Amino acid sequence: MSTSIENLKTFDPFADTGDDDSQPTNYIHIRIQQRNGRKTLTTVQGLPQEYDPKRILRALKKDFACNGTIVKDEELGDVIQLQGDQRVKVMEFLSSQLNILKKNIKIHGF
Amino acid sequence: MKKKKKKPKAVSFNESGDLDESTPKEESADPAVDELTDMFANLKKKKKKPAATSEESSPAPEGAEDENVEDFDFSAKKKKKKKPAVDVSEFEQQLEEAGVVETGEDDDTFTKEGEEGAEDGEEEEASWLNSDREYTYEELLHRFFKILRTNNPELAGERGQRYKIPPPSVMREGNKKTIFANLKDISDRMHRPYEHVMQFLFAELGTSGSVDGNARLVIKGRFQQKQLENVLRRYIMEYVTCKTCKSISTHLSKENRLYFLVCESCGSRRSVSGIKTGFQAHIGKRKRLPG
């Protein structure tokens, strides 16, 4: 009986709620780099392992009508490179298609 | 609302008319009585308050009275204008119909006036403090913000003086370099070493650069003032403002390779991540692969 009463449930206010920011989150970094002239390059670093970067790249290339490659970095793993400033679009794509929280995506650059 | 209000009023009036005051004087039709009624009507007009009727009537319908008062509190002031006409006319009608002539004693009316005066003050959100009833949350909230605004307005949301950081002055050097002239000034305002700001800028912009002789920053690549402003804003958000109290009087301290942001106005501490450049695609001509 007593378990059905809300007030009698033991609740530890100091327990970890699980969704605080202190735990290390793997941010996805979206960066931009300037090339010569008006040209820019967008890099997407830290994509989750469970996704196949090749397929993501293919979808991105088709959606944004740009070229791109996958660069294999020793420390950072696979990094997607896209031509042009695709930062906002990449973020929209990641949050809508892959269900990645927007707070886990960081956009860098100007 | 109106209907609801009329009912208790009528009841209370009847009560008062029948029971309390007028029953003994019902038969007595004095010339003074008319005068009094007139006075009473005037009084009514002046007050323009429906709650008054219930209050006059008798202390018995206390619940009703409370209800009225509360209703009045919550109702907007528009309603106030509508009511009096209805009220007075209704009241007089009832008087005529019943043939009842109320002869309230003078003392009585005075006390009423006093009471009502207090009520009016309450309406102006000032003197409700003197009343005996429980203060509503809203009244207390208004009072709190009023006092807060008068005594220290900077706490009431409106910050008198936001921290002022001059806009970055940016100019172009040649075709491929940008000069950020007042980096030193800005980083002094933020109480940060300019090296730290510089590091952040380069990491965010994905370029490199150097400081020239006049403590100006030379950045490789073309950047506009707006773009650098955005980056600086992000720097301030991340490394300068205290998340707890939003002040920028903070300093960075380094402990065991970790950076901590310590607020000087509220004393809170939070860890900030170091500046990482992340992946850098190499741009330009590719090195010829061996072989």
PDB file of N, CA and C in Angstrom, chain A residues 31-35 37 41 43 45 71 73 76 79 81 107-110, chain B residues 204-206 221-223 227 230-231 234 238 276-281 283:
ATOM      1  N   ARG A  31      32.890  22.088 -38.459  1.00  0.00           N
ATOM      2  CA  ARG A  31      33.804  23.225 -38.603  1.00  0.00           C
ATOM      3  C   ARG A  31      33.802  23.742 -40.027  1.00  0.00           C
ATOM      4  N   ILE A  32      34.343  24.893 -40.132  1.00  0.00           N
ATOM      5  CA  ILE A  32      34.480  25.460 -41.475  1.00  0.00           C
ATOM      6  C   ILE A  32      35.917  25.917 -41.648  1.00  0.00           C
ATOM      7  N   GLN A  33      36.402  25.783 -42.838  1.00  0.00           N
ATOM      8  CA  GLN A  33      37.755  26.239 -43.133  1.00  0.00           C
ATOM      9  C   GLN A  33      37.714  27.035 -44.417  1.00  0.00           C
ATOM     10  N   GLN A  34      38.506  28.071 -44.399  1.00  0.00           N
ATOM     11  CA  GLN A  34      38.539  28.883 -45.607  1.00  0.00           C
ATOM     12  C   GLN A  34      39.553  28.336 -46.588  1.00  0.00           C
ATOM     13  N   ARG A  35      39.145  28.368 -47.803  1.00  0.00           N
ATOM     14  CA  ARG A  35      40.105  28.010 -48.853  1.00  0.00           C
ATOM     15  C   ARG A  35      40.404  29.287 -49.625  1.00  0.00           C
ATOM     16  N   GLY A  37      39.972  32.293 -51.985  1.00  0.00           N
ATOM     17  CA  GLY A  37      38.827  33.040 -52.486  1.00  0.00           C
ATOM     18  C   GLY A  37      37.624  32.888 -51.587  1.00  0.00           C
ATOM     19  N   LEU A  41      35.286  24.961 -46.791  1.00  0.00           N
ATOM     20  CA  LEU A  41      35.258  23.520 -46.619  1.00  0.00           C
ATOM     21  C   LEU A  41      34.580  23.258 -45.282  1.00  0.00           C
ATOM     22  N   THR A  43      33.859  20.488 -42.301  1.00  0.00           N
ATOM     23  CA  THR A  43      34.277  19.183 -41.793  1.00  0.00           C
ATOM     24  C   THR A  43      33.351  18.774 -40.660  1.00  0.00           C
ATOM     25  N   GLN A  45      33.161  16.154 -37.624  1.00  0.00           N
ATOM     26  CA  GLN A  45      34.043  15.278 -36.861  1.00  0.00           C
ATOM     27  C   GLN A  45      33.259  14.679 -35.699  1.00  0.00           C
ATOM     28  N   VAL A  71      37.777  11.510 -44.745  1.00  0.00           N
ATOM     29  CA  VAL A  71      39.198  11.544 -44.435  1.00  0.00           C
ATOM     30  C   VAL A  71      39.409  10.706 -43.195  1.00  0.00           C
ATOM     31  N   ASP A  73      41.448   9.992 -40.082  1.00  0.00           N
ATOM     32  CA  ASP A  73      42.421  10.639 -39.223  1.00  0.00           C
ATOM     33  C   ASP A  73      42.822   9.649 -38.137  1.00  0.00           C
ATOM     34  N   LEU A  76      41.082  11.061 -34.727  1.00  0.00           N
ATOM     35  CA  LEU A  76      39.672  11.424 -34.718  1.00  0.00           C
ATOM     36  C   LEU A  76      38.802  10.486 -35.538  1.00  0.00           C
ATOM     37  N   VAL A  79      36.398  11.495 -40.725  1.00  0.00           N
ATOM     38  CA  VAL A  79      35.901  12.857 -40.759  1.00  0.00           C
ATOM     39  C   VAL A  79      35.311  13.088 -42.142  1.00  0.00           C
ATOM     40  N   GLN A  81      34.274  15.459 -45.065  1.00  0.00           N
ATOM     41  CA  GLN A  81      34.618  16.770 -45.628  1.00  0.00           C
ATOM     42  C   GLN A  81      33.654  17.100 -46.739  1.00  0.00           C
ATOM     43  N   ILE A 107      28.761  23.797 -33.579  1.00  0.00           N
ATOM     44  CA  ILE A 107      29.157  24.424 -34.836  1.00  0.00           C
ATOM     45  C   ILE A 107      30.268  25.412 -34.535  1.00  0.00           C
ATOM     46  N   HIS A 108      31.334  25.306 -35.213  1.00  0.00           N
ATOM     47  CA  HIS A 108      32.458  26.217 -35.019  1.00  0.00           C
ATOM     48  C   HIS A 108      32.565  27.140 -36.208  1.00  0.00           C
ATOM     49  N   GLY A 109      33.489  28.040 -36.053  1.00  0.00           N
ATOM     50  CA  GLY A 109      33.738  28.952 -37.160  1.00  0.00           C
ATOM     51  C   GLY A 109      32.933  30.220 -37.015  1.00  0.00           C
ATOM     52  N   PHE A 110      33.057  31.094 -37.960  1.00  0.00           N
ATOM     53  CA  PHE A 110      32.446  32.410 -37.859  1.00  0.00           C
ATOM     54  C   PHE A 110      30.948  32.367 -38.062  1.00  0.00           C
TER      55      PHE A 110
ATOM     56  N   GLU B 204      38.842  28.342 -33.747  1.00  0.00           N
ATOM     57  CA  GLU B 204      37.499  28.429 -34.293  1.00  0.00           C
ATOM     58  C   GLU B 204      37.520  28.735 -35.775  1.00  0.00           C
ATOM     59  N   LEU B 205      38.399  29.617 -36.153  1.00  0.00           N
ATOM     60  CA  LEU B 205      38.420  30.017 -37.546  1.00  0.00           C
ATOM     61  C   LEU B 205      39.184  29.032 -38.413  1.00  0.00           C
ATOM     62  N   GLY B 206      39.903  28.152 -37.764  1.00  0.00           N
ATOM     63  CA  GLY B 206      40.654  27.165 -38.534  1.00  0.00           C
ATOM     64  C   GLY B 206      41.774  27.790 -39.324  1.00  0.00           C
ATOM     65  N   GLY B 221      43.683  34.781 -43.829  1.00  0.00           N
ATOM     66  CA  GLY B 221      42.343  34.576 -44.370  1.00  0.00           C
ATOM     67  C   GLY B 221      41.524  35.839 -44.285  1.00  0.00           C
ATOM     68  N   ARG B 222      40.445  35.852 -44.997  1.00  0.00           N
ATOM     69  CA  ARG B 222      39.614  37.054 -45.036  1.00  0.00           C
ATOM     70  C   ARG B 222      38.447  36.899 -44.070  1.00  0.00           C
ATOM     71  N   PHE B 223      38.332  37.819 -43.183  1.00  0.00           N
ATOM     72  CA  PHE B 223      37.224  37.778 -42.233  1.00  0.00           C
ATOM     73  C   PHE B 223      36.623  39.154 -42.104  1.00  0.00           C
ATOM     74  N   GLN B 227      31.824  38.486 -38.555  1.00  0.00           N
ATOM     75  CA  GLN B 227      32.212  37.097 -38.294  1.00  0.00           C
ATOM     76  C   GLN B 227      33.056  37.006 -37.042  1.00  0.00           C
ATOM     77  N   ASN B 230      30.972  37.345 -33.949  1.00  0.00           N
ATOM     78  CA  ASN B 230      30.300  36.103 -33.567  1.00  0.00           C
ATOM     79  C   ASN B 230      31.227  35.195 -32.783  1.00  0.00           C
ATOM     80  N   VAL B 231      32.444  35.075 -33.265  1.00  0.00           N
ATOM     81  CA  VAL B 231      33.388  34.186 -32.600  1.00  0.00           C
ATOM     82  C   VAL B 231      33.711  34.709 -31.209  1.00  0.00           C
ATOM     83  N   ARG B 234      31.002  33.971 -28.849  1.00  0.00           N
ATOM     84  CA  ARG B 234      31.041  32.582 -28.392  1.00  0.00           C
ATOM     85  C   ARG B 234      32.131  32.395 -27.330  1.00  0.00           C
ATOM     86  N   GLU B 238      31.512  31.139 -23.530  1.00  0.00           N
ATOM     87  CA  GLU B 238      32.130  29.904 -23.071  1.00  0.00           C
ATOM     88  C   GLU B 238      33.142  30.159 -21.957  1.00  0.00           C
ATOM     89  N   LYS B 276      40.464  23.295 -28.245  1.00  0.00           N
ATOM     90  CA  LYS B 276      40.980  22.246 -29.121  1.00  0.00           C
ATOM     91  C   LYS B 276      40.768  22.656 -30.567  1.00  0.00           C
ATOM     92  N   THR B 277      41.750  22.401 -31.330  1.00  0.00           N
ATOM     93  CA  THR B 277      41.634  22.781 -32.723  1.00  0.00           C
ATOM     94  C   THR B 277      40.778  21.786 -33.499  1.00  0.00           C
ATOM     95  N   GLY B 278      40.877  20.533 -33.102  1.00  0.00           N
ATOM     96  CA  GLY B 278      40.106  19.528 -33.816  1.00  0.00           C
ATOM     97  C   GLY B 278      40.736  19.201 -35.149  1.00  0.00           C
ATOM     98  N   PHE B 279      39.912  18.651 -35.981  1.00  0.00           N
ATOM     99  CA  PHE B 279      40.426  18.208 -37.263  1.00  0.00           C
ATOM    100  C   PHE B 279      40.703  19.394 -38.167  1.00  0.00           C
ATOM    101  N   GLN B 280      41.834  19.343 -38.782  1.00  0.00           N
ATOM    102  CA  GLN B 280      42.176  20.391 -39.747  1.00  0.00           C
ATOM    103  C   GLN B 280      42.436  19.735 -41.093  1.00  0.00           C
ATOM    104  N   ALA B 281      41.595  20.067 -41.995  1.00  0.00           N
ATOM    105  CA  ALA B 281      41.856  19.552 -43.339  1.00  0.00           C
ATOM    106  C   ALA B 281      42.994  20.351 -43.931  1.00  0.00           C
ATOM    107  N   ILE B 283      44.711  22.220 -46.679  1.00  0.00           N
ATOM    108  CA  ILE B 283      44.226  22.924 -47.848  1.00  0.00           C
ATOM    109  C   ILE B 283      45.429  23.319 -48.679  1.00  0.00           C
TER     110      ILE B 283
END
